[in-house]
Coordinates of C-alpha atoms in Angstrom, one line a residue:
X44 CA 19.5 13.1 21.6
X45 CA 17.0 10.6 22.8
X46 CA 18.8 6.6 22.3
X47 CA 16.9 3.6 23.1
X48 CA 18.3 -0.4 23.4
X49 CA 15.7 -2.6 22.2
X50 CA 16.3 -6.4 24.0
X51 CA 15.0 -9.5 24.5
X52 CA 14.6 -10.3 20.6
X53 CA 14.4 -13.4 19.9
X54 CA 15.1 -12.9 15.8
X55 CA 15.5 -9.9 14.3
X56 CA 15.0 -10.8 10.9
X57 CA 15.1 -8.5 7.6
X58 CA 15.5 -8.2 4.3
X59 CA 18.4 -6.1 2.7
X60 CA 17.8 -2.4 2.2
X61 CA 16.5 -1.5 -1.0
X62 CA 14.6 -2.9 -3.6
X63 CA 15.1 -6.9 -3.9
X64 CA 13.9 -8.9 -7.1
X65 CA 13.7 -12.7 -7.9
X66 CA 15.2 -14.9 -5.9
X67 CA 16.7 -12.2 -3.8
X68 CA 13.4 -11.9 -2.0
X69 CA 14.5 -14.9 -0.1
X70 CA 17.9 -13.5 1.1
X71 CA 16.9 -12.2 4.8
X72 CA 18.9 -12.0 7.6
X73 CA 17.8 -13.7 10.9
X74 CA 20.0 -12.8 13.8
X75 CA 19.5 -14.8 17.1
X76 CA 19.1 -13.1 20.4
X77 CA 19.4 -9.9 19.3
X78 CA 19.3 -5.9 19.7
X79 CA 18.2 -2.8 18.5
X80 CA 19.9 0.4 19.3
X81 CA 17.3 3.4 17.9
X82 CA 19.0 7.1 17.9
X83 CA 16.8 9.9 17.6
X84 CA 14.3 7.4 15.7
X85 CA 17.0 6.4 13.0
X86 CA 18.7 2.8 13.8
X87 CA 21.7 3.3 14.6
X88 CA 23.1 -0.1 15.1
X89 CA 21.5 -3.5 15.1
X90 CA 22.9 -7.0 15.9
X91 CA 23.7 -9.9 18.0
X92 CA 23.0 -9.3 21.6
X93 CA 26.3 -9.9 22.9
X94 CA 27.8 -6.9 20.6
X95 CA 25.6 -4.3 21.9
X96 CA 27.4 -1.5 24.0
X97 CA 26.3 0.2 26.8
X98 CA 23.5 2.9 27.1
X99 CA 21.2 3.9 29.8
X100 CA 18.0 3.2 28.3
X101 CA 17.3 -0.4 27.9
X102 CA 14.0 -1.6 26.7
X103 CA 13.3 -5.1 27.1
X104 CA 11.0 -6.9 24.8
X105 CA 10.7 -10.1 26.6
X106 CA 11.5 -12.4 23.6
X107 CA 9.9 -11.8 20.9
X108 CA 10.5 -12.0 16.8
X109 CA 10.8 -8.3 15.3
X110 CA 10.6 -7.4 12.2
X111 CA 10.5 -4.2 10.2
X112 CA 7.2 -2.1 9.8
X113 CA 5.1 -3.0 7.1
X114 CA 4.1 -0.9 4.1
X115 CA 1.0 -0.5 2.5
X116 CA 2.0 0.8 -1.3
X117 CA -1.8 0.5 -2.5
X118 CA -4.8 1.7 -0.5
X119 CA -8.1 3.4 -1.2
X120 CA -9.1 4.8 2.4
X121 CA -11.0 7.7 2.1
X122 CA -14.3 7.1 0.8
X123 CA -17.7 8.0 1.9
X124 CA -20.5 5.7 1.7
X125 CA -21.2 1.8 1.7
X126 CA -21.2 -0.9 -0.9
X127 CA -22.8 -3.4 1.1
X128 CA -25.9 -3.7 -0.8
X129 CA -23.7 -4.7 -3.8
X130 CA -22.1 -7.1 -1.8
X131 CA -25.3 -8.4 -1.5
X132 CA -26.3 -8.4 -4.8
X133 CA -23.1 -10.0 -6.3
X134 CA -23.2 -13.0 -3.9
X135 CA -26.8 -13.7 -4.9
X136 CA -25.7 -13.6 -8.4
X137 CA -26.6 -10.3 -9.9
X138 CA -24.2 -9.1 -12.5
X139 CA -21.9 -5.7 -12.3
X140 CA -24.4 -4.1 -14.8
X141 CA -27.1 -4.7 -13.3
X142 CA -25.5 -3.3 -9.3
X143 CA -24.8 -0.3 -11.4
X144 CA -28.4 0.2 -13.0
X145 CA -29.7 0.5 -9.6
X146 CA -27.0 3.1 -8.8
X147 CA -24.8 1.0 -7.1
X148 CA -21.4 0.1 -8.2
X149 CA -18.1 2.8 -8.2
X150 CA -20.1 5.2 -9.0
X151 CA -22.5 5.5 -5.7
X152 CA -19.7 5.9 -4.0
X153 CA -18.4 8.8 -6.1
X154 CA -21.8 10.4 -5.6
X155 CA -21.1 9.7 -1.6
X156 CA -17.4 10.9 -1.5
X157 CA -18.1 13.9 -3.5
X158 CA -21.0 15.4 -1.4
X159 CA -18.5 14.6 1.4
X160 CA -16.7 17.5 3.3
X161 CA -13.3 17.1 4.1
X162 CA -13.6 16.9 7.9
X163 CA -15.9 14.3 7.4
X164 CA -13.7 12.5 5.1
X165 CA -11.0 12.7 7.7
X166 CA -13.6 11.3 10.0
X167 CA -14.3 8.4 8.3
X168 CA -11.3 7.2 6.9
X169 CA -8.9 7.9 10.2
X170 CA -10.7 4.6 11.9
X171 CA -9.5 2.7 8.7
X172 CA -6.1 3.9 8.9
X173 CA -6.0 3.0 12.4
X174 CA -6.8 -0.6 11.7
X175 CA -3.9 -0.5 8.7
X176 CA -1.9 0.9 11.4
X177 CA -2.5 -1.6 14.3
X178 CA -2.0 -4.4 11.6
X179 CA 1.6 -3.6 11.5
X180 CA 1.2 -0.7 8.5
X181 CA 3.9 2.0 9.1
X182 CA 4.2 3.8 5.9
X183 CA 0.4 3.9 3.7
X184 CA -0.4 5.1 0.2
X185 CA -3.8 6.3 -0.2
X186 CA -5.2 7.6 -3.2
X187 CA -7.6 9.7 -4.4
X188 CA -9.8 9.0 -7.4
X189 CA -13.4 8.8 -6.4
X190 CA -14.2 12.1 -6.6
X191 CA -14.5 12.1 -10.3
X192 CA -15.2 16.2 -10.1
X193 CA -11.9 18.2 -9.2
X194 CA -13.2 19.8 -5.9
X195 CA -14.0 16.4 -4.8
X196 CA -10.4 14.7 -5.5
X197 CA -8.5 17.9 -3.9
X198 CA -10.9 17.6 -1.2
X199 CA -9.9 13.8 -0.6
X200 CA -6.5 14.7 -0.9
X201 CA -6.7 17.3 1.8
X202 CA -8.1 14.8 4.4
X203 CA -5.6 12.9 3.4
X204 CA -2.9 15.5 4.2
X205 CA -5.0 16.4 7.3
X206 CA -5.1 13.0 8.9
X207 CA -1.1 13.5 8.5
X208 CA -1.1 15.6 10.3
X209 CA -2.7 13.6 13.0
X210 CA -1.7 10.3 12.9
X211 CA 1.7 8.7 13.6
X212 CA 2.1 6.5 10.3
X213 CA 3.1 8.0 7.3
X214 CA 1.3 9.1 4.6
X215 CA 1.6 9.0 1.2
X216 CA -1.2 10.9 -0.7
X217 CA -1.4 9.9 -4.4
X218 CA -3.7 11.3 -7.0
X219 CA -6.2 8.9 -8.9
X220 CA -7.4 9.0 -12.1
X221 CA -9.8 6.8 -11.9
X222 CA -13.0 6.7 -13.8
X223 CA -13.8 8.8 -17.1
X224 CA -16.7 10.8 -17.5
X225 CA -19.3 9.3 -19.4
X226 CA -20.0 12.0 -21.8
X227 CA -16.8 15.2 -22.9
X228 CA -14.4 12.4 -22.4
X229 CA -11.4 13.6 -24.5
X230 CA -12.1 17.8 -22.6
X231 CA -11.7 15.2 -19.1
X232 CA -8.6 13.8 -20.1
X233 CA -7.4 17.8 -21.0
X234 CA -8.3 19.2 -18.4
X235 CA -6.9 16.5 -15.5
X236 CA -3.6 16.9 -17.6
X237 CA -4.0 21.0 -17.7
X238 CA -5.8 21.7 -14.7
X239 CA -6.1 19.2 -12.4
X240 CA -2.4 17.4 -12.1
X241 CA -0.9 21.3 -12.1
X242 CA -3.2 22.2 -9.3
X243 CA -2.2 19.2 -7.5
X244 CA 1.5 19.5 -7.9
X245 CA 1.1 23.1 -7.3
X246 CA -0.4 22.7 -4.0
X247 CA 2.0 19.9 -2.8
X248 CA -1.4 17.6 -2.4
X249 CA 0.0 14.5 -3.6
X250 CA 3.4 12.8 -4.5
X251 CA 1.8 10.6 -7.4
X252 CA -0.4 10.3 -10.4
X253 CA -1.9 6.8 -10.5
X254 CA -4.6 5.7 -14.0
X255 CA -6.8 3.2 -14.1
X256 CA -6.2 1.8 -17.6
X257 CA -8.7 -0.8 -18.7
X258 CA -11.1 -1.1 -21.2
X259 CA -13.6 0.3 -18.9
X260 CA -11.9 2.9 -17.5
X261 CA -8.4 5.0 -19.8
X262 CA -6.9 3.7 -22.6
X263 CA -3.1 3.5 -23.0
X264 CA -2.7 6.7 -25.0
X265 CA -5.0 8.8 -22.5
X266 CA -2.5 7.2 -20.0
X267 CA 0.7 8.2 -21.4
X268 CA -1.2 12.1 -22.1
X269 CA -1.7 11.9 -18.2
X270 CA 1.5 10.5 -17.5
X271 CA 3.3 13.3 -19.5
X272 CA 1.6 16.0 -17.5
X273 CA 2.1 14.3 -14.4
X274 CA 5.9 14.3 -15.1
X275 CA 5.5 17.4 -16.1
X276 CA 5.1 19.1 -13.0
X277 CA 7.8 17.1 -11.3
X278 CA 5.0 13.8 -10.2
X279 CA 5.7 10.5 -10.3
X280 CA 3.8 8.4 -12.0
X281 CA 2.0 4.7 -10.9
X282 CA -0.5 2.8 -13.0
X283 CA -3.9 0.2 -12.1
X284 CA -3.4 -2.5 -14.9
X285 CA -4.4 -6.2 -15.8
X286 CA -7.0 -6.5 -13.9
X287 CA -9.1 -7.8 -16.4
X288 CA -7.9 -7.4 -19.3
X289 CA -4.0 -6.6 -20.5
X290 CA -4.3 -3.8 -22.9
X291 CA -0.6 -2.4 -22.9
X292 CA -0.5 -0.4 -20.0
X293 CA 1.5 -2.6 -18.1
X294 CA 4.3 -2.6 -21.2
X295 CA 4.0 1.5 -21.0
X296 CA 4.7 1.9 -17.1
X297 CA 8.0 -0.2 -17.1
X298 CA 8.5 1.7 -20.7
X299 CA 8.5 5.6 -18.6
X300 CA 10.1 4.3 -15.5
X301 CA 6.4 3.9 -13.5
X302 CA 7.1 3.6 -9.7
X303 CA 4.5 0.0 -9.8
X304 CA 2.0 -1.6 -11.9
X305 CA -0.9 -2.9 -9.6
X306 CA -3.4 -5.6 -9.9
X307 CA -1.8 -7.8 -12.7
X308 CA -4.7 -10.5 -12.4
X309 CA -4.4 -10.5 -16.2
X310 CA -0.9 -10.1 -17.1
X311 CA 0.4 -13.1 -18.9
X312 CA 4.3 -14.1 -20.3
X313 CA 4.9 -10.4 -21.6
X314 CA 4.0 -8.5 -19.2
X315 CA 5.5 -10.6 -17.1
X316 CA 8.5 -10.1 -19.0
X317 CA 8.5 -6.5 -19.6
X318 CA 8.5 -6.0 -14.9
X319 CA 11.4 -8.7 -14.9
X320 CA 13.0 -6.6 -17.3
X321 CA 12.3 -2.8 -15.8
X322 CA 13.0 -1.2 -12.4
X323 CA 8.8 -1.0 -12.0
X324 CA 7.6 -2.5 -8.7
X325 CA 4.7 -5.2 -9.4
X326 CA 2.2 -5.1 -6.9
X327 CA -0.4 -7.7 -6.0
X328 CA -3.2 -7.5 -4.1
X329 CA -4.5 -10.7 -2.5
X330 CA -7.3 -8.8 -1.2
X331 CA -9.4 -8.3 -4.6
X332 CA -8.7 -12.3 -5.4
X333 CA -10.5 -13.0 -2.4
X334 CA -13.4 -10.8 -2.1
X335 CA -14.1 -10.8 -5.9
X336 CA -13.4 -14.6 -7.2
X337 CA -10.9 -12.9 -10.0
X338 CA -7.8 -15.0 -10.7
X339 CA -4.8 -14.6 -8.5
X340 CA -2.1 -11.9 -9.7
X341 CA 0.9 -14.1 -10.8
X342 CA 3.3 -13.3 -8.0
X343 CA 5.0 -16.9 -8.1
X344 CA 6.1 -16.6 -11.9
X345 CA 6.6 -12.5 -11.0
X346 CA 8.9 -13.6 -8.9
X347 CA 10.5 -16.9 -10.6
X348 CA 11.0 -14.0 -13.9
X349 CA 12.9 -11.8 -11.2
X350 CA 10.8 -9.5 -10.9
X351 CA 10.7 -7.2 -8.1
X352 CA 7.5 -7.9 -6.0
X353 CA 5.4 -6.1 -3.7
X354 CA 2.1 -6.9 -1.9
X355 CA -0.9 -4.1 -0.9
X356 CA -4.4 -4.4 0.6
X357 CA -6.3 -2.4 -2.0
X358 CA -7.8 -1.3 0.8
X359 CA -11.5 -0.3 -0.9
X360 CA -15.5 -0.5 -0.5
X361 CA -15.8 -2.4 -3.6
X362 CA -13.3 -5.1 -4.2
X363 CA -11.1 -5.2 -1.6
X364 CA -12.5 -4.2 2.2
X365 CA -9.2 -5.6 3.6
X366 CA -7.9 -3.7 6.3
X367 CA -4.9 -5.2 7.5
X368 CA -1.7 -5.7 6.1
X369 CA -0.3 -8.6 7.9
X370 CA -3.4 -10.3 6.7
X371 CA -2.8 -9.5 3.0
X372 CA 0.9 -11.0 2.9
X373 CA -0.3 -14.2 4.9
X374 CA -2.8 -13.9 1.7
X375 CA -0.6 -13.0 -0.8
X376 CA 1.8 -16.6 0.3
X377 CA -1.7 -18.4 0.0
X378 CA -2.8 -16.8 -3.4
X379 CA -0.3 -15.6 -5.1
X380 CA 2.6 -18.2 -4.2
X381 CA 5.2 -16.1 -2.0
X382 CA 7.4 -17.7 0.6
X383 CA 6.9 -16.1 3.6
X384 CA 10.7 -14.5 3.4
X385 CA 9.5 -13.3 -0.4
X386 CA 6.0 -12.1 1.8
X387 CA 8.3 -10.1 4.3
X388 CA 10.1 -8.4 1.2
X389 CA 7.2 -8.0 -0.6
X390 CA 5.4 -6.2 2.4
X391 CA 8.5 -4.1 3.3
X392 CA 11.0 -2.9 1.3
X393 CA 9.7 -3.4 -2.4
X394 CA 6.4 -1.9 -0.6
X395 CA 8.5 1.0 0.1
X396 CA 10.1 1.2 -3.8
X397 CA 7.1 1.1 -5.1
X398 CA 6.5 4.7 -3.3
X399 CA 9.8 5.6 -4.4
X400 CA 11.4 5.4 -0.9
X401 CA 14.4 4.2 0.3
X402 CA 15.0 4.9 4.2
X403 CA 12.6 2.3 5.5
X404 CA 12.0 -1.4 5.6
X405 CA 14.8 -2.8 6.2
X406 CA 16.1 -3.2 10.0
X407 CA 19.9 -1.9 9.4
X408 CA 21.7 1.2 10.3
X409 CA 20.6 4.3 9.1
X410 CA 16.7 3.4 8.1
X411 CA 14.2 4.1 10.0
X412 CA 13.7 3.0 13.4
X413 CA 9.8 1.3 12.1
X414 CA 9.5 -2.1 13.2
X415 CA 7.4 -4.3 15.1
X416 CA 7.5 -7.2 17.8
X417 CA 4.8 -10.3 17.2
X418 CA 3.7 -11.9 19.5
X419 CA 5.6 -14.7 18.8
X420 CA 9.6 -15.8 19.4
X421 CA 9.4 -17.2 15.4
X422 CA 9.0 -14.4 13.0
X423 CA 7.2 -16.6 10.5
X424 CA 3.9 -16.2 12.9
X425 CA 3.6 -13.0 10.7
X426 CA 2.9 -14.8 7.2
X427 CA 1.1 -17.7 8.8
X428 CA -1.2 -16.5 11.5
X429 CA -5.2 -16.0 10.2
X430 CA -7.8 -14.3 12.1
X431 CA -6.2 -12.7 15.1
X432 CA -3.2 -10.3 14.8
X433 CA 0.5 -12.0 15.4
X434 CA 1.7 -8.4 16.3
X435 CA 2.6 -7.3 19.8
X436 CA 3.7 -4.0 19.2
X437 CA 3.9 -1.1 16.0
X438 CA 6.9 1.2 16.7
X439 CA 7.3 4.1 14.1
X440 CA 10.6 6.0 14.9
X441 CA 11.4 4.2 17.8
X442 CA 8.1 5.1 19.5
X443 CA 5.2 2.3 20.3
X444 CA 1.8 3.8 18.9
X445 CA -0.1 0.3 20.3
X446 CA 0.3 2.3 23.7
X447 CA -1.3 5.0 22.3
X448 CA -5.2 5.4 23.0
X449 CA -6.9 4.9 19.6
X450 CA -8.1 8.5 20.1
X451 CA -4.2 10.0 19.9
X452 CA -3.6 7.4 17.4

């Protein structure tokens, strides 16, 4: 049994364990010169300073805020390839149709990712992760879904599960259904529900089915077919919506229990409604408002509805090259109207619902010993601060990975 005292915190502030929705998203608890006792990298006791009993390894912070690892429910990390040339493009003016008549656009980088083995898939995304990681990011989604071919989206899902394997962070691979194929569309949507999702689930590649359902990309029936098989072979099921238009998706993920609903750029009063109403996370992604001009997501009125609200970098080469999370909640209280205690929630444990766990993000007995210690004594440095990182130290299980070289990590 390995048990470590964690000193010299200033505040140790968290939310409550579990999911938190409307105004609950405020409720944290700040304690004042505080400790940490970590057991075995479980928390086994937290609280004022002055409680704290005896043990022989004392680590002293020095006085410092902490507060619990961040999650990242929404990322797009392993790609191959570059969209800089769009980026380009779209600053100058030239329109989405046009990037992709060049062969730009999604699609070049589905050309890149699939001719992409999987070590060097691994290669390129692991200095991504690193970044998520060193941003405070304990816990990471990461999806598949720009493969397009099925050898390409098992093969991103394997680097996914092979940087796992590496890295200190967790993980969580999730399966993307992302783009249709331009021609045999209904024999695509068969065979991801017969072939692809069962392969998947069969080989313990991914936890998650995510769709992209917009006009351009799966309608709501081709969604619930592709739900259905996910659920099917024992996946859950998570769902891209409203980003530019609100087509029903939204209303059919918080109708079959969806783990989240990301995006929501779009979503007005009813689909507002129907994620006030269900137990589906809504996630927002600050990242895509700033980097593609699209309306904020409406995490204010989310929450004001009581919804239960989380926040994600969208980490991606196309509408989102974000790649920290502390940066997307100080975003996501700038653009989409959180408080910074609705921020912390947002970024911890509604991150952590939203891919359907429940031992992490909150700083209490019995989670997770994933936290971190800013730079600062005030723990609000972590919503606020823009351009440099407010965070000290990431520890995942009890164990700081800053002090690992970025080669281990």
């Amino acid at each position: 049994m390995t048990e470590t005292l964690f000193t010299g915190i200033t505040q140790l502030v968290t939310p409550p364990p579990g999911p938190q929705r409307g105004v609950a998203m405020r409720n944290l608890t700040v304690v004042e010169d505080a400790a940490l006792l970590v057991r075995d990298g479980v928390i086994a006791w937290a609280g004022p300073r002055r409680e704290a009993a005896a043990t022989a390894h004392v680590h002293d912070l020095g006085g410092l805020a902490v507060v619990p690892g961040l999650i990242d429910p929404h990322t797009h990390a392993v790609w191959a390839g570059n969209r800089l040339a769009d980026f380009e493009a779209r600053v100058e003016g030239v329109p989405y149709e046009a990037i992709l008549a060049r062969g730009g656009g999604i699609r070049s980088t589905m050309r890149a990712t699939a001719a992409a083995s999987v070590p060097e898939l691994v290669a390129l995304a692991r200095p991504r992760l690193t970044a998520l990681a060193r941003s405070g990011a304990t816990t990471v989604e990461v999806k598949s879904g720009y493969g397009l071919d099925f050898g390409a989206e098992v093969r991103m899902l394997e680097a996914v599960c092979a940087l796992q394997a590496e890295l200190p962070l967790t993980l969580r691979p999730t399966l993307l259904i992302h783009v249709p194929r331009t021609e045999g569309r209904g024999a695509y949507v068969r065979a991801v529900c017969e072939e692809l999702v069962p392969q998947v689930a069969r080989e313990g590649l991914a936890g998650a089915v995510d769709v992209f359902c917009e006009r351009e990309a799966f309608t709501v029936e081709e969604t619930r077919l592709i739900f259905a098989a996910a659920r099917a072979h024992g996946l859950r099921v998570k769902l891209h919506a409203d980003q530019f238009q609100t087509l029903g998706g939204t209303e059919l993920a918080c109708e079959v229990g969806a783990l989240s609903v990301d995006h929501l750029e779009a979503s007005g009063e009813a689909q507002i409604a129907a994620l006030a109403a269900s137990d589906t996370v809504a996630t927002v992604l600050p990242g895509v408002t700033l980097h593609l001009g699209l309306p904020a997501a409406p995490g204010r009125r989310l929450v004001d509805a009581g919804a239960c609200v989380a926040v994600g970098t969208d980490l991606n080469p196309g509408s989102s090259p974000l790649f920290s999370v502390q940066l997307a909640l100080a975003l996501a209280v700038r653009v989409n109207g959180l408080t910074p205690a609705e921020a912390l929630t947002a970024g911890t444990v509604n991150a952590a619902h939203a891919l359907g766990l429940r031992d992490r993000g909150a700083l209490v007995a019995g989670q997770r010993a994933d936290f971190l210690a800013l730079h600062s004594p005030d723990w609000r440095e972590l919503a606020y601060t823009l351009g440099t990182s407010p965070i000290r130290d990431v520890f995942v299980g009890g164990r700081n990975i800053q002090n690992i070289k970025e080669t281990e990590l």
